Amino acid sequence: MSDALTAEVDRSACKGHGRCYMTNPEVFDCDDEGFPIVIGVASTAQELSDLERAVNNCPEQAVSALRV
Amino acid sequence: MTELRDAATADIQYDFDIHDSNAADDLFETYAEMRNRCPVAHTPHYGGHWVATKYDDIHDILRNPTVFSSESVNIPGTIGQDGPMIPIEVDPPDHGIYRKLINPLFSPKRMADLEPQIRALVNELIDQMLESNRVDFVEAFARELPSRVFLALMGWDIADASRFNEWVDLIVLGKPGASEEEATEVRTAAAMEVYAYFAEMIDDRAGSDDAEDITQILINGTFEDRELTQFEVLNILFLFLIGGLHTVQGQLAHTVIFMAENPIVRKQLATDLSLVDSAVEEMLRWESAICPARLVKEDVVLGGVQLRAGDKVLIPFTSANRDEEKFDNADTVDIAREPNPHIAFGAGNHRCVGSHLARLELRIAFEELHRRMPAYRLDPADPPVRHLSQIKGVVKLPLIIGESI
Ligand code: HEM
Ligand code: SF4
């Protein structure tokens, strides 16, 4: 089992603040309306801590981190 | 079991007037006292209304538009606009239909394309400021930047910035010292001029079909299967103006006041500009300009207090963002703060649609300002003048450039 994590975004809670994709380009991209798209996994120490930041900074508590 | 309190309960009364600029200087102490003593407080002003000051209560209100409607976000009810402001005074499901049309206009990717243009505008204003060592930062920078960026975004004439500034000042600030009646008159007159300007921009586009032009996209926009009316287009444009100028102006000015007074933090930023993103977030948390209201649609209990259908509740984001239960050392600025889930741009379905643009303006401004003029201080003989209202801000900010305290 790897330590890598991916993200899940609760679509009904997410309101497109963009705090997640601003700081996590490896894991999130955004669509034309400004909503996040999960594009990858976090595996390096830096990416894992960035993903933790995304979870904690989302003002809608819409992001969770999941084991891949 | 504790008894439910209501609008008549003595110990939750608090004499608070959101439009009293004299209250601006102790605002944070006032909110801290309310959070501690009566987090859902009742004030007698403007016919009586509620003030909710805790992060969690405000967050719950924002996420429950069925009970807490945005039908009327101002106290008192009008700032000179004609009909409900779109989309800020529209509730779901209609709200979502408007947002689907507007979101792409302010998408992060579209905003990123504006970066070089914004940087050039910022540097032009800094060039001018550096020609003297004393400026009014509001006049020289904070008021100019957002209106020029807005005109650039719209593809309208940047030379019109000063007219926009005048109109928006009148609409947001009214006329200092005037009676409430006179202030409303002045606001309405300014709003009419704004609508006339917009109508001209719309007429200019008759027959053209530029798929990238925001005005054009709105003119061609639809609401479900009908076209938007001119009234709707005007209303949407009006809100871009009201939402996009004074807010950024205030945020720029509040941040510069703090940095002038706190040279250690300013130097920390100036010597490591990679901190600018988190510094922008922290300053948004520290001085959140917007304080909207919600209209209560059904009897509801909030924080042990009975609210009734028809009541209004004020939700100061600047209080939510200083709530000690949500943020450690909430009254201390930490430009590397982590985490920082502030709600300066609101939350829930009305989350500021201009937030990606605002962040870009703020980031570029603070990068260039601290790269090119790392030292500045307030003028002890001529202190800044703040104003309080539902968009709080700074009207005057005399600054001495090249010196530090
Ligand atoms: C630092 C700058 C800004 C701050 C602090 C700010 C804050 C806010 C807040 C708190 C709301 C939600 C109000 C509510 O829930 O009732 C909002 C909504 C809005 N803002 Fe901003 N804003 C800023 C900049 C801008 C800019 C640059 C624009 C666009 C040009 C803009 C346009 C809007 C619009 C159109 C809405 C209504 C959204 C809706 O109701 O769905 N704002 N803003
Ligand atoms: S930070 Fe939260 S609300 Fe914002 S885009 Fe990401 S998931 Fe959505």
Short mmCIF file of C-alpha atoms and ligand atoms in Angstrom, two decimals:
data_model
loop_
_atom_site.label_atom_id
_atom_site.label_comp_id
_atom_site.label_asym_id
_atom_site.label_seq_id
_atom_site.Cartn_x
_atom_site.Cartn_y
_atom_site.Cartn_z
CA MET A 1 0.00 0.00 0.00
CA SER A 2 1.35 3.43 -0.87
CA ASP A 3 1.16 6.57 1.22
CA ALA A 4 -0.26 8.53 -1.68
CA LEU A 5 -3.53 10.37 -1.18
CA THR A 6 -6.08 11.70 -3.57
CA ALA A 7 -8.82 14.23 -2.98
CA GLU A 8 -12.56 14.03 -3.02
CA VAL A 9 -14.63 17.18 -3.41
CA ASP A 10 -18.18 17.29 -2.11
CA ARG A 11 -19.86 18.90 -5.12
CA SER A 12 -22.88 20.17 -3.24
CA ALA A 13 -20.73 21.89 -0.60
CA CYS A 14 -18.04 23.31 -2.92
CA LYS A 15 -18.70 26.91 -3.98
CA GLY A 16 -15.61 27.51 -6.05
CA HIS A 17 -13.46 29.54 -3.66
CA GLY A 18 -10.41 28.04 -5.32
CA ARG A 19 -8.30 27.68 -2.22
CA CYS A 20 -7.65 24.05 -3.17
CA TYR A 21 -6.38 24.49 -6.73
CA MET A 22 -4.48 27.68 -5.89
CA THR A 23 -2.08 25.75 -3.69
CA ASN A 24 -2.24 22.19 -5.10
CA PRO A 25 -1.59 22.20 -8.84
CA GLU A 26 -0.60 18.52 -8.78
CA VAL A 27 -3.92 17.40 -7.39
CA PHE A 28 -6.45 19.99 -8.59
CA ASP A 29 -7.14 21.88 -11.76
CA CYS A 30 -10.18 24.08 -12.26
CA ASP A 31 -12.90 24.21 -14.86
CA ASP A 32 -14.17 27.23 -16.80
CA GLU A 33 -16.51 28.23 -14.00
CA GLY A 34 -13.84 28.05 -11.31
CA PHE A 35 -14.81 24.71 -9.78
CA PRO A 36 -12.08 22.18 -8.96
CA ILE A 37 -11.32 19.04 -10.95
CA VAL A 38 -9.27 16.34 -9.29
CA ILE A 39 -6.45 15.48 -11.69
CA GLY A 40 -3.84 13.66 -9.67
CA VAL A 41 -2.57 12.27 -6.42
CA ALA A 42 -0.34 13.70 -3.72
CA SER A 43 2.69 11.52 -3.05
CA THR A 44 5.74 13.59 -2.12
CA ALA A 45 5.95 15.01 1.40
CA GLN A 46 5.38 18.50 -0.03
CA GLU A 47 2.29 17.41 -1.98
CA LEU A 48 0.88 15.60 1.03
CA SER A 49 1.24 18.65 3.22
CA ASP A 50 -0.26 20.85 0.48
CA LEU A 51 -3.25 18.54 0.31
CA GLU A 52 -3.69 18.72 4.06
CA ARG A 53 -3.69 22.51 3.68
CA ALA A 54 -6.39 22.28 1.02
CA VAL A 55 -8.56 20.25 3.38
CA ASN A 56 -8.12 22.74 6.22
CA ASN A 57 -8.37 25.94 4.19
CA CYS A 58 -11.55 25.18 2.26
CA PRO A 59 -14.15 27.55 3.74
CA GLU A 60 -16.93 25.12 2.82
CA GLN A 61 -15.25 22.03 4.33
CA ALA A 62 -15.76 20.39 0.95
CA VAL A 63 -12.39 18.65 0.49
CA SER A 64 -11.37 15.33 1.98
CA ALA A 65 -8.22 13.31 1.43
CA LEU A 66 -8.54 9.61 0.56
CA ARG A 67 -6.08 6.75 0.28
CA VAL A 68 -5.53 5.66 -3.30
CA MET B 1 -32.90 24.08 30.43
CA THR B 2 -32.21 27.69 29.60
CA GLU B 3 -35.09 29.69 28.34
CA LEU B 4 -35.18 30.90 24.75
CA ARG B 5 -34.28 34.57 24.45
CA ASP B 6 -35.91 36.92 21.97
CA ALA B 7 -35.93 40.51 20.72
CA ALA B 8 -37.30 41.69 24.06
CA THR B 9 -34.66 40.01 26.25
CA ALA B 10 -32.67 42.70 28.05
CA ASP B 11 -29.23 41.09 28.19
CA ILE B 12 -28.88 40.59 24.44
CA GLN B 13 -29.54 44.24 23.55
CA TYR B 14 -26.54 46.04 22.08
CA ASP B 15 -26.52 49.59 20.77
CA PHE B 16 -24.78 49.05 17.44
CA ASP B 17 -25.07 51.28 14.33
CA ILE B 18 -23.34 49.86 11.24
CA HIS B 19 -23.39 53.25 9.52
CA ASP B 20 -21.81 55.24 12.35
CA SER B 21 -18.27 55.96 11.15
CA ASN B 22 -17.29 57.05 14.67
CA ALA B 23 -17.64 53.39 15.59
CA ALA B 24 -15.00 52.37 13.02
CA ASP B 25 -12.04 52.85 15.33
CA ASP B 26 -13.25 50.46 18.06
CA LEU B 27 -15.05 48.11 15.73
CA PHE B 28 -13.02 45.04 16.63
CA GLU B 29 -13.44 45.60 20.38
CA THR B 30 -17.18 46.03 19.83
CA TYR B 31 -17.47 42.77 17.91
CA ALA B 32 -15.28 40.94 20.46
CA GLU B 33 -17.58 42.12 23.22
CA MET B 34 -20.64 40.97 21.30
CA ARG B 35 -19.10 37.55 20.59
CA ASN B 36 -18.42 37.14 24.30
CA ARG B 37 -21.55 38.61 25.78
CA CYS B 38 -24.31 38.23 23.16
CA PRO B 39 -23.21 36.45 19.98
CA VAL B 40 -26.69 36.93 18.57
CA ALA B 41 -27.43 40.51 19.61
CA HIS B 42 -30.36 42.83 19.05
CA THR B 43 -29.81 46.49 18.18
CA PRO B 44 -32.52 49.18 18.12
CA HIS B 45 -31.17 50.95 15.01
CA TYR B 46 -32.99 50.97 11.65
CA GLY B 47 -36.21 49.68 13.13
CA GLY B 48 -34.43 46.97 15.14
CA HIS B 49 -32.37 44.11 13.73
CA TRP B 50 -30.07 41.26 14.76
CA VAL B 51 -26.29 41.07 14.62
CA ALA B 52 -24.67 37.60 14.54
CA THR B 53 -20.95 37.71 15.32
CA LYS B 54 -19.65 34.11 15.68
CA TYR B 55 -17.96 32.32 12.76
CA ASP B 56 -20.06 29.18 13.14
CA ASP B 57 -23.40 31.03 13.35
CA ILE B 58 -22.55 33.17 10.31
CA HIS B 59 -21.39 30.10 8.42
CA ASP B 60 -24.67 28.31 9.22
CA ILE B 61 -26.66 31.35 8.05
CA LEU B 62 -24.73 31.52 4.76
CA ARG B 63 -25.37 27.85 4.08
CA ASN B 64 -29.09 28.02 4.75
CA PRO B 65 -30.58 30.39 2.14
CA THR B 66 -34.08 28.93 2.53
CA VAL B 67 -34.37 30.39 6.03
CA PHE B 68 -31.88 33.23 5.64
CA SER B 69 -32.79 34.89 2.37
CA SER B 70 -30.62 37.34 0.42
CA GLU B 71 -33.72 39.14 -0.85
CA SER B 72 -32.52 42.28 0.91
CA VAL B 73 -28.84 42.44 1.90
CA ASN B 74 -28.79 46.08 2.95
CA ILE B 75 -29.84 47.79 6.16
CA PRO B 76 -31.74 50.03 5.49
CA GLY B 77 -33.10 48.46 2.32
CA THR B 78 -31.70 50.48 -0.59
CA ILE B 79 -28.44 51.99 -1.86
CA GLY B 80 -30.07 53.61 -4.88
CA GLN B 81 -30.35 50.50 -7.02
CA ASP B 82 -33.45 49.86 -9.06
CA GLY B 83 -35.01 46.55 -7.95
CA PRO B 84 -33.13 43.59 -6.44
CA MET B 85 -29.41 43.52 -7.19
CA ILE B 86 -28.55 40.56 -9.40
CA PRO B 87 -27.32 38.04 -8.29
CA ILE B 88 -26.62 39.16 -4.73
CA GLU B 89 -30.30 39.69 -3.82
CA VAL B 90 -31.59 36.62 -5.62
CA ASP B 91 -32.19 33.30 -3.84
CA PRO B 92 -31.90 29.75 -5.22
CA PRO B 93 -32.94 28.33 -7.60
CA ASP B 94 -32.86 31.51 -9.75
CA HIS B 95 -29.56 32.53 -8.20
CA GLY B 96 -27.79 29.47 -9.62
CA ILE B 97 -29.03 30.24 -13.14
CA TYR B 98 -27.50 33.71 -13.04
CA ARG B 99 -24.27 32.40 -11.52
CA LYS B 100 -23.85 29.85 -14.32
CA LEU B 101 -23.78 32.78 -16.72
CA ILE B 102 -21.53 35.01 -14.60
CA ASN B 103 -18.99 32.53 -13.16
CA PRO B 104 -17.11 31.99 -16.45
CA LEU B 105 -16.65 35.77 -16.85
CA PHE B 106 -14.53 35.79 -13.68
CA SER B 107 -13.00 32.33 -13.90
CA PRO B 108 -9.45 31.91 -12.56
CA LYS B 109 -8.13 31.15 -16.03
CA ARG B 110 -9.72 34.20 -17.60
CA MET B 111 -8.41 36.34 -14.77
CA ALA B 112 -4.88 34.93 -15.14
CA ASP B 113 -4.86 36.28 -18.71
CA LEU B 114 -5.27 39.77 -17.24
CA GLU B 115 -2.13 39.48 -15.12
CA PRO B 116 0.27 41.38 -17.43
CA GLN B 117 -2.23 44.17 -17.88
CA ILE B 118 -2.86 44.49 -14.15
CA ARG B 119 0.87 44.48 -13.45
CA ALA B 120 1.36 47.31 -15.94
CA LEU B 121 -1.45 49.35 -14.34
CA VAL B 122 0.03 48.76 -10.88
CA ASN B 123 3.47 49.88 -11.97
CA GLU B 124 2.14 52.97 -13.69
CA LEU B 125 0.50 54.05 -10.43
CA ILE B 126 3.65 53.24 -8.44
CA ASP B 127 5.76 55.30 -10.89
CA GLN B 128 3.55 58.28 -10.18
CA MET B 129 3.63 57.75 -6.41
CA LEU B 130 7.42 57.57 -6.39
CA GLU B 131 7.63 61.05 -7.90
CA SER B 132 6.90 62.58 -4.51
CA ASN B 133 7.47 61.37 -0.96
CA ARG B 134 3.99 62.19 0.31
CA VAL B 135 0.80 60.81 -1.19
CA ASP B 136 -2.77 60.09 -0.29
CA PHE B 137 -2.60 56.36 -0.93
CA VAL B 138 -6.36 56.13 -1.48
CA GLU B 139 -6.36 58.77 -4.17
CA ALA B 140 -3.03 57.79 -5.73
CA PHE B 141 -3.48 54.03 -5.76
CA ALA B 142 -6.23 52.25 -3.87
CA ARG B 143 -9.12 53.98 -5.61
CA GLU B 144 -7.51 54.07 -9.04
CA LEU B 145 -6.39 50.48 -9.39
CA PRO B 146 -9.70 48.63 -9.08
CA SER B 147 -11.58 51.00 -11.37
CA ARG B 148 -8.87 50.86 -14.05
CA VAL B 149 -8.72 47.08 -13.80
CA PHE B 150 -12.49 46.91 -14.04
CA LEU B 151 -12.52 49.07 -17.18
CA ALA B 152 -9.70 46.98 -18.67
CA LEU B 153 -11.64 43.81 -17.90
CA MET B 154 -14.75 45.22 -19.55
CA GLY B 155 -12.82 46.57 -22.53
CA TRP B 156 -14.20 50.06 -21.83
CA ASP B 157 -12.25 53.32 -21.87
CA ILE B 158 -9.76 53.50 -18.97
CA ALA B 159 -9.98 57.30 -19.11
CA ASP B 160 -13.48 56.96 -17.59
CA ALA B 161 -12.01 55.71 -14.30
CA SER B 162 -12.42 59.04 -12.52
CA ARG B 163 -16.13 59.24 -13.40
CA PHE B 164 -16.60 55.73 -12.06
CA ASN B 165 -14.79 56.60 -8.85
CA GLU B 166 -17.02 59.59 -8.28
CA TRP B 167 -20.23 57.66 -8.87
CA VAL B 168 -19.25 54.74 -6.71
CA ASP B 169 -18.12 57.02 -3.88
CA LEU B 170 -21.53 58.71 -3.92
CA ILE B 171 -23.41 55.42 -4.04
CA VAL B 172 -21.40 53.73 -1.31
CA LEU B 173 -20.66 56.70 0.96
CA GLY B 174 -23.69 58.88 0.23
CA LYS B 175 -22.93 62.49 0.98
CA PRO B 176 -20.98 62.97 4.20
CA GLY B 177 -22.93 65.06 6.69
CA ALA B 178 -26.15 64.98 4.69
CA SER B 179 -29.53 63.93 6.06
CA GLU B 180 -30.64 60.39 5.30
CA GLU B 181 -33.14 61.75 2.79
CA GLU B 182 -30.59 63.88 0.99
CA ALA B 183 -28.09 61.01 0.95
CA THR B 184 -30.65 58.74 -0.71
CA GLU B 185 -31.32 61.41 -3.32
CA VAL B 186 -27.61 61.77 -4.11
CA ARG B 187 -27.22 58.00 -4.35
CA THR B 188 -30.17 57.61 -6.67
CA ALA B 189 -28.91 60.38 -8.95
CA ALA B 190 -25.44 58.77 -9.17
CA ALA B 191 -27.00 55.37 -9.81
CA MET B 192 -29.04 56.83 -12.69
CA GLU B 193 -25.85 58.16 -14.29
CA VAL B 194 -24.23 54.76 -13.95
CA TYR B 195 -27.21 53.09 -15.62
CA ALA B 196 -27.07 55.66 -18.45
CA TYR B 197 -23.36 54.94 -18.99
CA PHE B 198 -24.01 51.20 -19.11
CA ALA B 199 -26.91 51.66 -21.51
CA GLU B 200 -24.52 53.51 -23.82
CA MET B 201 -22.02 50.64 -23.67
CA ILE B 202 -24.83 48.24 -24.52
CA ASP B 203 -25.99 50.37 -27.47
CA ASP B 204 -22.40 50.59 -28.76
CA ARG B 205 -22.44 46.84 -29.17
CA ALA B 206 -25.55 46.63 -31.31
CA GLY B 207 -24.75 44.45 -34.29
CA SER B 208 -21.32 43.37 -33.09
CA ASP B 209 -20.64 39.83 -31.91
CA ASP B 210 -17.41 39.58 -29.95
CA ALA B 211 -17.54 36.26 -28.14
CA GLU B 212 -14.94 37.41 -25.57
CA ASP B 213 -16.52 40.75 -24.65
CA ILE B 214 -18.23 40.65 -21.25
CA THR B 215 -20.91 43.22 -22.10
CA GLN B 216 -21.69 41.26 -25.26
CA ILE B 217 -21.81 37.93 -23.42
CA LEU B 218 -24.33 39.42 -20.98
CA ILE B 219 -26.44 40.95 -23.78
CA ASN B 220 -26.55 37.53 -25.46
CA GLY B 221 -27.09 35.79 -22.12
CA THR B 222 -30.15 33.71 -21.38
CA PHE B 223 -32.15 32.87 -18.29
CA GLU B 224 -33.30 29.33 -18.95
CA ASP B 225 -34.90 29.69 -22.39
CA ARG B 226 -35.48 33.42 -22.55
CA GLU B 227 -33.01 36.21 -23.25
CA LEU B 228 -31.88 38.47 -20.42
CA THR B 229 -33.75 41.76 -20.36
CA GLN B 230 -31.82 45.03 -20.58
CA PHE B 231 -32.93 45.65 -17.00
CA GLU B 232 -31.19 42.47 -15.87
CA VAL B 233 -28.01 43.27 -17.79
CA LEU B 234 -27.90 46.76 -16.25
CA ASN B 235 -28.43 45.35 -12.80
CA ILE B 236 -25.66 42.80 -13.15
CA LEU B 237 -23.21 45.43 -14.39
CA PHE B 238 -24.23 47.73 -11.55
CA LEU B 239 -23.34 45.09 -9.02
CA PHE B 240 -19.92 44.46 -10.60
CA LEU B 241 -19.24 48.12 -9.98
CA ILE B 242 -20.53 48.21 -6.42
CA GLY B 243 -18.94 44.87 -5.55
CA GLY B 244 -15.65 45.35 -7.30
CA LEU B 245 -14.33 48.83 -6.54
CA HIS B 246 -14.72 49.88 -2.91
CA THR B 247 -13.99 46.38 -1.69
CA VAL B 248 -10.57 46.17 -3.33
CA GLN B 249 -9.89 49.81 -2.45
CA GLY B 250 -10.59 49.12 1.21
CA GLN B 251 -8.53 45.96 1.26
CA LEU B 252 -5.52 47.73 -0.30
CA ALA B 253 -5.77 50.64 2.11
CA HIS B 254 -6.37 48.58 5.26
CA THR B 255 -3.36 46.43 4.43
CA VAL B 256 -1.09 49.43 3.82
CA ILE B 257 -2.18 50.97 7.14
CA PHE B 258 -1.28 47.76 8.93
CA MET B 259 2.05 47.38 7.13
CA ALA B 260 2.97 51.02 7.78
CA GLU B 261 2.32 50.50 11.48
CA ASN B 262 4.05 47.12 11.65
CA PRO B 263 7.45 47.45 9.97
CA ILE B 264 8.63 44.02 11.11
CA VAL B 265 5.81 42.29 9.24
CA ARG B 266 6.31 44.58 6.27
CA LYS B 267 10.02 43.72 6.11
CA GLN B 268 9.22 40.03 6.43
CA LEU B 269 7.04 40.34 3.33
CA ALA B 270 9.38 42.63 1.40
CA THR B 271 12.33 40.29 1.91
CA ASP B 272 10.37 37.17 1.00
CA LEU B 273 7.76 37.97 -1.63
CA SER B 274 6.84 34.28 -1.86
CA LEU B 275 4.76 35.03 1.26
CA VAL B 276 2.49 37.29 -0.74
CA ASP B 277 -0.27 34.69 -1.33
CA SER B 278 -0.70 33.82 2.33
CA ALA B 279 -0.23 37.49 3.29
CA VAL B 280 -3.14 38.42 1.02
CA GLU B 281 -5.31 35.76 2.67
CA GLU B 282 -4.29 36.88 6.16
CA MET B 283 -5.02 40.53 5.45
CA LEU B 284 -8.42 39.53 4.02
CA ARG B 285 -9.10 37.72 7.28
CA TRP B 286 -7.79 40.62 9.36
CA GLU B 287 -9.89 43.38 7.77
CA SER B 288 -12.86 41.88 5.98
CA ALA B 289 -14.73 44.77 4.45
CA ILE B 290 -18.17 43.32 3.82
CA CYS B 291 -21.04 43.05 6.22
CA PRO B 292 -24.21 41.95 4.43
CA ALA B 293 -27.60 41.20 5.94
CA ARG B 294 -30.08 38.37 5.51
CA LEU B 295 -33.86 38.43 5.74
CA VAL B 296 -35.34 35.75 8.01
CA LYS B 297 -38.04 33.80 6.14
CA GLU B 298 -39.24 31.41 8.85
CA ASP B 299 -39.18 31.55 12.65
CA VAL B 300 -35.86 30.02 13.61
CA VAL B 301 -33.63 29.63 16.67
CA LEU B 302 -30.05 30.83 16.28
CA GLY B 303 -27.61 30.50 19.17
CA GLY B 304 -30.44 30.11 21.70
CA VAL B 305 -32.25 33.19 20.40
CA GLN B 306 -35.67 33.18 18.74
CA LEU B 307 -35.68 35.02 15.40
CA ARG B 308 -38.99 35.66 13.66
CA ALA B 309 -39.96 35.66 9.99
CA GLY B 310 -39.46 39.18 8.68
CA ASP B 311 -36.49 39.98 10.95
CA LYS B 312 -33.19 41.08 9.50
CA VAL B 313 -29.80 39.85 10.64
CA LEU B 314 -26.49 41.50 9.97
CA ILE B 315 -23.53 39.14 9.41
CA PRO B 316 -20.18 40.96 9.78
CA PHE B 317 -17.55 38.73 8.18
CA THR B 318 -14.87 40.75 9.90
CA SER B 319 -16.19 39.48 13.23
CA ALA B 320 -16.39 35.86 12.04
CA ASN B 321 -12.78 36.10 10.91
CA ARG B 322 -11.60 37.30 14.34
CA ASP B 323 -13.45 34.58 16.24
CA GLU B 324 -10.98 33.07 18.74
CA GLU B 325 -12.83 29.76 18.61
CA LYS B 326 -12.04 29.43 14.92
CA PHE B 327 -8.62 31.09 14.61
CA ASP B 328 -5.72 30.78 17.06
CA ASN B 329 -4.47 34.21 18.13
CA ALA B 330 -7.21 35.71 16.02
CA ASP B 331 -6.17 39.27 16.83
CA THR B 332 -2.58 38.73 15.69
CA VAL B 333 -1.49 39.00 12.08
CA ASP B 334 0.53 36.03 10.88
CA ILE B 335 1.23 36.43 7.17
CA ALA B 336 2.11 32.74 6.99
CA ARG B 337 -1.04 31.65 8.90
CA GLU B 338 -2.07 28.06 8.32
CA PRO B 339 -4.85 27.05 8.08
CA ASN B 340 -6.85 30.15 7.23
CA PRO B 341 -10.39 29.27 6.14
CA HIS B 342 -11.54 32.91 6.39
CA ILE B 343 -14.84 34.00 4.87
CA ALA B 344 -13.91 37.51 3.69
CA PHE B 345 -15.48 36.56 0.34
CA GLY B 346 -18.48 35.02 2.04
CA ALA B 347 -19.40 31.35 1.77
CA GLY B 348 -22.28 29.34 0.43
CA ASN B 349 -23.97 30.11 -2.86
CA HIS B 350 -23.21 33.86 -2.87
CA ARG B 351 -19.44 33.38 -2.52
CA CYS B 352 -17.90 36.46 -4.16
CA VAL B 353 -17.81 35.86 -7.88
CA GLY B 354 -15.03 38.44 -8.19
CA SER B 355 -12.77 36.73 -5.66
CA HIS B 356 -10.33 35.41 -8.24
CA LEU B 357 -9.96 38.88 -9.72
CA ALA B 358 -9.67 40.51 -6.30
CA ARG B 359 -6.96 38.07 -5.23
CA LEU B 360 -5.00 38.71 -8.39
CA GLU B 361 -5.19 42.49 -7.96
CA LEU B 362 -4.14 42.26 -4.32
CA ARG B 363 -1.31 39.84 -4.99
CA ILE B 364 0.21 41.89 -7.80
CA ALA B 365 -0.26 45.15 -5.91
CA PHE B 366 1.49 43.91 -2.77
CA GLU B 367 4.27 42.24 -4.72
CA GLU B 368 5.08 45.37 -6.71
CA LEU B 369 4.50 47.80 -3.84
CA HIS B 370 6.87 45.95 -1.53
CA ARG B 371 9.41 45.33 -4.24
CA ARG B 372 9.52 48.97 -5.32
CA MET B 373 8.67 50.95 -2.20
CA PRO B 374 9.49 48.74 0.79
CA ALA B 375 9.52 51.66 3.25
CA TYR B 376 6.54 53.83 4.08
CA ARG B 377 4.85 55.23 7.16
CA LEU B 378 1.70 57.04 8.21
CA ASP B 379 1.80 60.80 8.69
CA PRO B 380 1.41 61.38 12.45
CA ALA B 381 -0.01 64.85 11.76
CA ASP B 382 -2.59 63.57 9.30
CA PRO B 383 -3.95 60.13 10.28
CA PRO B 384 -6.05 57.92 7.99
CA VAL B 385 -9.81 58.47 7.84
CA ARG B 386 -11.90 55.31 7.90
CA HIS B 387 -15.57 54.92 7.28
CA LEU B 388 -17.93 52.28 8.50
CA SER B 389 -20.92 51.00 6.58
CA GLN B 390 -21.80 47.62 5.16
CA ILE B 391 -18.69 48.02 3.02
CA LYS B 392 -16.20 49.50 5.44
CA GLY B 393 -13.24 51.30 4.03
CA VAL B 394 -10.71 54.09 4.07
CA VAL B 395 -11.45 57.49 2.55
CA LYS B 396 -8.08 59.10 3.09
CA LEU B 397 -4.64 57.63 3.78
CA PRO B 398 -1.76 60.12 3.86
CA LEU B 399 1.48 58.20 3.46
CA ILE B 400 5.15 59.19 3.69
CA ILE B 401 7.18 57.15 1.24
CA GLY B 402 10.80 56.19 1.86
CA GLU B 403 10.56 56.40 5.65
CA SER B 404 9.71 53.78 8.23
CA ILE B 405 8.73 53.89 11.88
C1 HEM C 1 -11.29 42.33 -1.66
C2 HEM C 1 -12.27 42.47 -2.50
C3 HEM C 1 -13.64 41.87 -2.35
C4 HEM C 1 -14.29 41.44 -1.23
C5 HEM C 1 -13.80 41.44 0.21
C6 HEM C 1 -15.58 40.95 -1.67
C7 HEM C 1 -16.52 40.39 -0.83
C8 HEM C 1 -17.72 39.84 -1.24
C9 HEM C 1 -18.64 39.14 -0.38
C10 HEM C 1 -18.43 38.90 1.09
C11 HEM C 1 -19.70 38.73 -1.13
C12 HEM C 1 -20.91 37.94 -0.65
C13 HEM C 1 -21.97 38.81 -0.06
C14 HEM C 1 -23.12 38.02 0.51
O1 HEM C 1 -22.98 36.84 0.83
O2 HEM C 1 -24.22 38.62 0.67
C15 HEM C 1 -19.45 39.19 -2.47
C16 HEM C 1 -20.31 38.99 -3.52
C17 HEM C 1 -20.09 39.50 -4.79
N1 HEM C 1 -18.95 40.15 -5.23
FE1 HEM C 1 -17.29 40.55 -4.16
N2 HEM C 1 -15.71 41.12 -3.02
C18 HEM C 1 -14.54 41.67 -3.48
C19 HEM C 1 -14.23 41.97 -4.79
C20 HEM C 1 -15.10 41.82 -5.85
C21 HEM C 1 -14.79 42.10 -7.23
C22 HEM C 1 -13.43 42.58 -7.74
C23 HEM C 1 -15.93 41.87 -7.95
C24 HEM C 1 -16.20 41.98 -9.43
C25 HEM C 1 -15.88 42.87 -10.22
C26 HEM C 1 -16.95 41.43 -7.03
C27 HEM C 1 -18.24 41.11 -7.37
C28 HEM C 1 -19.14 40.48 -6.55
C29 HEM C 1 -20.45 40.00 -6.99
C30 HEM C 1 -21.04 40.14 -8.39
C31 HEM C 1 -21.05 39.39 -5.88
C32 HEM C 1 -22.41 38.72 -5.80
C33 HEM C 1 -22.28 37.23 -5.87
C34 HEM C 1 -23.58 36.49 -5.62
O3 HEM C 1 -24.47 37.02 -4.98
O4 HEM C 1 -23.71 35.37 -6.08
N3 HEM C 1 -16.41 41.39 -5.77
N4 HEM C 1 -18.23 39.86 -2.52
S1 SF4 C 2 -11.52 25.39 -1.68
FE1 SF4 C 2 -13.36 24.24 -1.25
S2 SF4 C 2 -15.05 25.43 -2.01
FE2 SF4 C 2 -13.19 26.23 -2.85
S3 SF4 C 2 -13.01 25.31 -4.84
FE3 SF4 C 2 -11.84 24.10 -3.44
S4 SF4 C 2 -13.29 22.59 -2.70
FE4 SF4 C 2 -14.50 24.14 -3.66
#
